[in-house]
mmCIF file of N, CA, C and O in Angstrom:
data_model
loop_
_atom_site.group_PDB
_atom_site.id
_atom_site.type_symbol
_atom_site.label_atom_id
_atom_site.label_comp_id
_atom_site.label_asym_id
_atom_site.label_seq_id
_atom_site.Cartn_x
_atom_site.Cartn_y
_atom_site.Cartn_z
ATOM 1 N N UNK X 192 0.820 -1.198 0.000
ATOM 2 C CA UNK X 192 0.000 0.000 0.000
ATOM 3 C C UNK X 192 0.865 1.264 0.000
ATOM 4 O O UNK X 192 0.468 2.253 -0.617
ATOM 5 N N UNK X 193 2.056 1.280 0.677
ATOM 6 C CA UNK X 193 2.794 2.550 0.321
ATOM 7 C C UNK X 193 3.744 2.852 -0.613
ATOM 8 O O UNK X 193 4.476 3.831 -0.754
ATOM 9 N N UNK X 194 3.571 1.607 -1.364
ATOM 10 C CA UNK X 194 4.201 1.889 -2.542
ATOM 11 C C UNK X 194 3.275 2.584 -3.364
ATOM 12 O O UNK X 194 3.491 3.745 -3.708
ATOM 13 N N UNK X 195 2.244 1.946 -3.708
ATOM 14 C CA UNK X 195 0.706 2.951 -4.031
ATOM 15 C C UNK X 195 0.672 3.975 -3.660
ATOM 16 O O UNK X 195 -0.174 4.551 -4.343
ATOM 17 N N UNK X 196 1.182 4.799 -2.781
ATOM 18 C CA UNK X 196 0.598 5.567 -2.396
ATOM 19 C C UNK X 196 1.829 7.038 -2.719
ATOM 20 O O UNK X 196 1.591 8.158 -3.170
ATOM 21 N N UNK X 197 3.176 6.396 -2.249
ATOM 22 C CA UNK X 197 4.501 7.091 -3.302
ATOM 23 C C UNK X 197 4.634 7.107 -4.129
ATOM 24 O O UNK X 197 5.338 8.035 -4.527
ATOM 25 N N UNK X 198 4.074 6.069 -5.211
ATOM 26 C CA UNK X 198 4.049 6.325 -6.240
ATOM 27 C C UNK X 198 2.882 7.543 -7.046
ATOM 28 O O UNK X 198 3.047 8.263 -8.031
ATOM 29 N N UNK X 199 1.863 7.388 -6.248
ATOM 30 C CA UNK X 199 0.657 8.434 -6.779
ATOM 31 C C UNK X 199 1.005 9.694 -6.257
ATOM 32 O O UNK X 199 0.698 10.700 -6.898
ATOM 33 N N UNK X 200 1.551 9.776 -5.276
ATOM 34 C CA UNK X 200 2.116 11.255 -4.921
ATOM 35 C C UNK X 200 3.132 11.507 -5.933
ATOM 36 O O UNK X 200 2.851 12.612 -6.398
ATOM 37 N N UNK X 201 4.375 10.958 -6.629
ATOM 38 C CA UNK X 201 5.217 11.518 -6.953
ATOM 39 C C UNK X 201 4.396 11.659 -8.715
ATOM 40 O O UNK X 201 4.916 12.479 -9.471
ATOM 41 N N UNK X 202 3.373 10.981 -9.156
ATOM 42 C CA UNK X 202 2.793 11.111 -10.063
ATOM 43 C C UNK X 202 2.126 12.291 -10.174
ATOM 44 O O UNK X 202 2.104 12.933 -11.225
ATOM 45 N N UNK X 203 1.493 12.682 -9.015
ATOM 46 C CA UNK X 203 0.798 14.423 -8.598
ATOM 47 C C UNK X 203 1.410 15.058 -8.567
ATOM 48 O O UNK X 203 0.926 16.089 -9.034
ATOM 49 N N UNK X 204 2.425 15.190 -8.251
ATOM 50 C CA UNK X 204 3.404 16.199 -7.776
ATOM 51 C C UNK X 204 4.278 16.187 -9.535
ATOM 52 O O UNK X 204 4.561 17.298 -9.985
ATOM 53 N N UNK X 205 4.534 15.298 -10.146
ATOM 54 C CA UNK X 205 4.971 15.658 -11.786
ATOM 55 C C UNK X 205 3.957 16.051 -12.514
ATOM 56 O O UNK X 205 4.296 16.377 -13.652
ATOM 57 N N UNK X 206 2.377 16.180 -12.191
ATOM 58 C CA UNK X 206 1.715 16.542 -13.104
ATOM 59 C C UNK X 206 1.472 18.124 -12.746
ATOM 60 O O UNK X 206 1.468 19.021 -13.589
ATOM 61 N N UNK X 207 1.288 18.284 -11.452
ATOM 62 C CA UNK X 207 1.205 19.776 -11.374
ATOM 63 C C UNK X 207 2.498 20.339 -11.624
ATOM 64 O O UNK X 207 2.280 21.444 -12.123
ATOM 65 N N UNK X 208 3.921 20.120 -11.521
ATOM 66 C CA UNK X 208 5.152 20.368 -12.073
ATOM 67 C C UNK X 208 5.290 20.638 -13.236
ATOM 68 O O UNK X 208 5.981 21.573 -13.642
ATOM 69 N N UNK X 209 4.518 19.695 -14.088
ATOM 70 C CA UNK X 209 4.276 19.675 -16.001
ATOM 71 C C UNK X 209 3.018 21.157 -16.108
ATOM 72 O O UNK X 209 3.122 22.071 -16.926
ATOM 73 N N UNK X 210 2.425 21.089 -15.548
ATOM 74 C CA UNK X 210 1.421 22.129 -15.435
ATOM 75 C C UNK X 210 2.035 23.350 -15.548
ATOM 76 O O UNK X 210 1.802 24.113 -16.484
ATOM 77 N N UNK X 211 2.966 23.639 -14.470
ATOM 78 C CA UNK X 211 3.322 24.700 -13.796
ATOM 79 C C UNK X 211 4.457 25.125 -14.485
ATOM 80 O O UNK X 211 5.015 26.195 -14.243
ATOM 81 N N UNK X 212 4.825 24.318 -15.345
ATOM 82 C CA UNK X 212 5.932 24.622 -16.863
ATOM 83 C C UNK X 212 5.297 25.041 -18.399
ATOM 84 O O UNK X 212 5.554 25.643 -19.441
ATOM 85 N N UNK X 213 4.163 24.154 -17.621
ATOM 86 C CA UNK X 213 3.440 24.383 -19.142
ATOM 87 C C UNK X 213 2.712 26.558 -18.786
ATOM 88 O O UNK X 213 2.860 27.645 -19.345
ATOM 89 N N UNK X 214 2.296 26.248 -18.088
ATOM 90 C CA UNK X 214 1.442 28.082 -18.284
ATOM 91 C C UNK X 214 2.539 29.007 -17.928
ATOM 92 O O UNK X 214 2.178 30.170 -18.114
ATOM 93 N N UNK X 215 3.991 28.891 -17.395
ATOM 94 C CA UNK X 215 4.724 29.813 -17.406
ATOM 95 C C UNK X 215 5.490 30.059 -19.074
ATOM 96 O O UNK X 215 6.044 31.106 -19.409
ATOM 97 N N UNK X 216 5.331 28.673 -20.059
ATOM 98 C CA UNK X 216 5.526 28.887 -21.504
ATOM 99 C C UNK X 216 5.013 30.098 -22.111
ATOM 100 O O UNK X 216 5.474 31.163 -22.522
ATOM 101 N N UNK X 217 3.509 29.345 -21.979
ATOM 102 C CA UNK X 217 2.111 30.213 -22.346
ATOM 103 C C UNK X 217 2.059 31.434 -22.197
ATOM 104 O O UNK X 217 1.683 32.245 -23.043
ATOM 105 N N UNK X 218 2.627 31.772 -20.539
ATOM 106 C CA UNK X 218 2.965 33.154 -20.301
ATOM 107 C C UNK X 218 3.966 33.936 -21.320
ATOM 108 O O UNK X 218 3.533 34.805 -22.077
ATOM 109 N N UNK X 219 4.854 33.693 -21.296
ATOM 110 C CA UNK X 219 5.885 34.002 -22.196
ATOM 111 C C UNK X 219 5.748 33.971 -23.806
ATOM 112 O O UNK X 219 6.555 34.363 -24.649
ATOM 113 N N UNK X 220 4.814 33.541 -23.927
ATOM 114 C CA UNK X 220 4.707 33.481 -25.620
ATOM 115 C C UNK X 220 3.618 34.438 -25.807
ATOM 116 O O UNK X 220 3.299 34.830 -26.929
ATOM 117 N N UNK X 221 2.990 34.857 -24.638
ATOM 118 C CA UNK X 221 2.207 36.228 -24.993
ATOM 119 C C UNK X 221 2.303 37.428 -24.470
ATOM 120 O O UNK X 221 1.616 38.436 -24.635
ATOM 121 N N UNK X 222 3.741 37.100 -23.462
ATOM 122 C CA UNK X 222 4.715 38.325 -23.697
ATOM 123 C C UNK X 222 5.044 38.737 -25.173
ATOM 124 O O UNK X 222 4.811 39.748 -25.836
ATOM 125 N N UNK X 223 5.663 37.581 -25.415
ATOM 126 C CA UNK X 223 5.971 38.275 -26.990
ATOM 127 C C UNK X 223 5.325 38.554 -28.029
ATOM 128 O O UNK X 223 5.554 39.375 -28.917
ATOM 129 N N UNK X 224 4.003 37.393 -27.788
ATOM 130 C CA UNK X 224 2.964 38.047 -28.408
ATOM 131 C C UNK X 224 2.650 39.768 -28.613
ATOM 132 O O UNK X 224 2.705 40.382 -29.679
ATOM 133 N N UNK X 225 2.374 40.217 -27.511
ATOM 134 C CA UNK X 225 2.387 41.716 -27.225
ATOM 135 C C UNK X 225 3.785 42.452 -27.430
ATOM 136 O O UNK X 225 3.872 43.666 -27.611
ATOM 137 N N UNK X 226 5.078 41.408 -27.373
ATOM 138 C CA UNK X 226 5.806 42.684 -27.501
ATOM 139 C C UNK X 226 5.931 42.685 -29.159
ATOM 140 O O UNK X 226 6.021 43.785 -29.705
ATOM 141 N N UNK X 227 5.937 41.581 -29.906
ATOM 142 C CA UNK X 227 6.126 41.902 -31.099
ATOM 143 C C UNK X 227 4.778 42.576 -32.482
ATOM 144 O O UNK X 227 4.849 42.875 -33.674
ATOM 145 N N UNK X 228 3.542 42.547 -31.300
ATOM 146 C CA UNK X 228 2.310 43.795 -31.838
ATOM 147 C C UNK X 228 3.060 45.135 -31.427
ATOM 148 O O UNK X 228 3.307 45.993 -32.275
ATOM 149 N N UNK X 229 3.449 45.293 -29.952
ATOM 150 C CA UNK X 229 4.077 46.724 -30.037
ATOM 151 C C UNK X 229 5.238 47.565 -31.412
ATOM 152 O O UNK X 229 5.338 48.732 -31.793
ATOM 153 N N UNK X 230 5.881 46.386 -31.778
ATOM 154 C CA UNK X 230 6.932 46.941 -32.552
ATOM 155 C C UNK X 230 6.639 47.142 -33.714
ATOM 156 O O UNK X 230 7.068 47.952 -34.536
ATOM 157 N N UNK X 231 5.580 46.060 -33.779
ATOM 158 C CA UNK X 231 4.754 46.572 -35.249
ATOM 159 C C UNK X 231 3.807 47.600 -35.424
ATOM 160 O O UNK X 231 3.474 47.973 -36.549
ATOM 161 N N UNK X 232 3.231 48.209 -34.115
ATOM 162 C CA UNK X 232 2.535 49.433 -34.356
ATOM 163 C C UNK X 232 3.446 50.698 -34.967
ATOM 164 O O UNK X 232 4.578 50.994 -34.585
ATOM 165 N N UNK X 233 2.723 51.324 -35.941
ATOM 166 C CA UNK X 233 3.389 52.675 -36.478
ATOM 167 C C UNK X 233 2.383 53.173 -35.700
ATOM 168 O O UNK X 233 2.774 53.236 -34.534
ATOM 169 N N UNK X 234 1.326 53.532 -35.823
ATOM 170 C CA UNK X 234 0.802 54.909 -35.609
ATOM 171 C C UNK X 234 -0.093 54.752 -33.798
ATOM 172 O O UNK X 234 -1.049 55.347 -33.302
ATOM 173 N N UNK X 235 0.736 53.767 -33.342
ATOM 174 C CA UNK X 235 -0.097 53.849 -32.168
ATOM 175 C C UNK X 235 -0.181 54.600 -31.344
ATOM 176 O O UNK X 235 -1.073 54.255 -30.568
ATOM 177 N N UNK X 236 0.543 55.996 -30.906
ATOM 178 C CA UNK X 236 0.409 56.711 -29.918
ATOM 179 C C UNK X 236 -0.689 57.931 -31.061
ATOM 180 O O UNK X 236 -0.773 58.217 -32.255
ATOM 181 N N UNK X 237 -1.190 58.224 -30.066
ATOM 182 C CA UNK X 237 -2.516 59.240 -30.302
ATOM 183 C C UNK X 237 -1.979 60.332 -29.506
ATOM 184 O O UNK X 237 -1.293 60.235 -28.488
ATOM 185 N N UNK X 238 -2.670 62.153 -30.533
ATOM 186 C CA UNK X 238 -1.751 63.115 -29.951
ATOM 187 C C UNK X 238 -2.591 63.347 -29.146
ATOM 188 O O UNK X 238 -2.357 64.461 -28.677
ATOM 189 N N UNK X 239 -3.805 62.738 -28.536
ATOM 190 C CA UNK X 239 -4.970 62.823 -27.645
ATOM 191 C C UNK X 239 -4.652 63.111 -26.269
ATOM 192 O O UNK X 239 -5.415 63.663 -25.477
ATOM 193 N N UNK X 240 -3.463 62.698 -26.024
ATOM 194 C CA UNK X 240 -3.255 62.588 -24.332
ATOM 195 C C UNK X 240 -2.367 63.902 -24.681
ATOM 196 O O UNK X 240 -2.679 64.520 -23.664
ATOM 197 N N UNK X 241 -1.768 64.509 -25.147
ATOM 198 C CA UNK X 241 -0.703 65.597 -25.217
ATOM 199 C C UNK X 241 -0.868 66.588 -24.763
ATOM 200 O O UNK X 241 -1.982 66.852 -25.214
ATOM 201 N N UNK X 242 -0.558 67.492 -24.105
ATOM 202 C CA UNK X 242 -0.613 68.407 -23.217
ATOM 203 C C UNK X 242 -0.107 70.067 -24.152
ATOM 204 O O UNK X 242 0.942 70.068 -24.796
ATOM 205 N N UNK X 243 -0.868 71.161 -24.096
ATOM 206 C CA UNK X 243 -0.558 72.496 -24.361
ATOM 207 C C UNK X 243 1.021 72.900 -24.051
ATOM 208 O O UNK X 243 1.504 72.821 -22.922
ATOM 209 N N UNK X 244 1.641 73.275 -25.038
ATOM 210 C CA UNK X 244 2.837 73.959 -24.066
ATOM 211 C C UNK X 244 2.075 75.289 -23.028
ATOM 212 O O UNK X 244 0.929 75.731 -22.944
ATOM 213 N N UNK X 245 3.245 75.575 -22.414
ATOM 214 C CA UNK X 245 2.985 77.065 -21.258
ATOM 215 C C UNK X 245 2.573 78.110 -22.109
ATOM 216 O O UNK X 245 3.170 78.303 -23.168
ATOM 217 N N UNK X 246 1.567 78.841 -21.743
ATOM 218 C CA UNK X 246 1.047 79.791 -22.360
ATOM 219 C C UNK X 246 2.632 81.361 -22.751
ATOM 220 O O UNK X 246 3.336 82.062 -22.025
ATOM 221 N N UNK X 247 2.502 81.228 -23.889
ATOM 222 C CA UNK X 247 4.050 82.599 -24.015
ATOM 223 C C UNK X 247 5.184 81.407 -24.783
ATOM 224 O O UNK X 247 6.184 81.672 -25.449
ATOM 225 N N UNK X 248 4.906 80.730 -24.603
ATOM 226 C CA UNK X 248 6.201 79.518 -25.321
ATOM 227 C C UNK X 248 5.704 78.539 -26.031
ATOM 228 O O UNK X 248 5.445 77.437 -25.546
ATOM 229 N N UNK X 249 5.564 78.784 -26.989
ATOM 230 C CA UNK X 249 4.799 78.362 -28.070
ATOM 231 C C UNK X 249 5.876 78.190 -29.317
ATOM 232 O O UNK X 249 5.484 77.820 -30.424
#
């Protein structure tokens, strides 16, 4: 019985391990996902947020 029972633990413990490799991939591939949309944007900043210069310095 405790061989059953070490063995199913060390079987749990490699599957959440495989898990826990697998979505830190996932993570990372949509890092780059996003970073390589950023580099391809040309016109993505908008002059919307831009601020007036000081009134006299223009």
């Amino acid at each position: 019985m405790k061989k059953i029972v070490s063995i199913a633990a060390v079987a749990i413990m490699a599957l959440g391990l495989t898990t826990y490799v697998v979505e830190n991939t996932a993570n990372e591939f949509d890092f780059m996902k996003d970073f390589s949309t950023m580099l391809a944007c040309d016109g993505c900043s908008s002059q919307e947020d831009r601020r007036d210069p000081p009134y006299g310095k223009a």
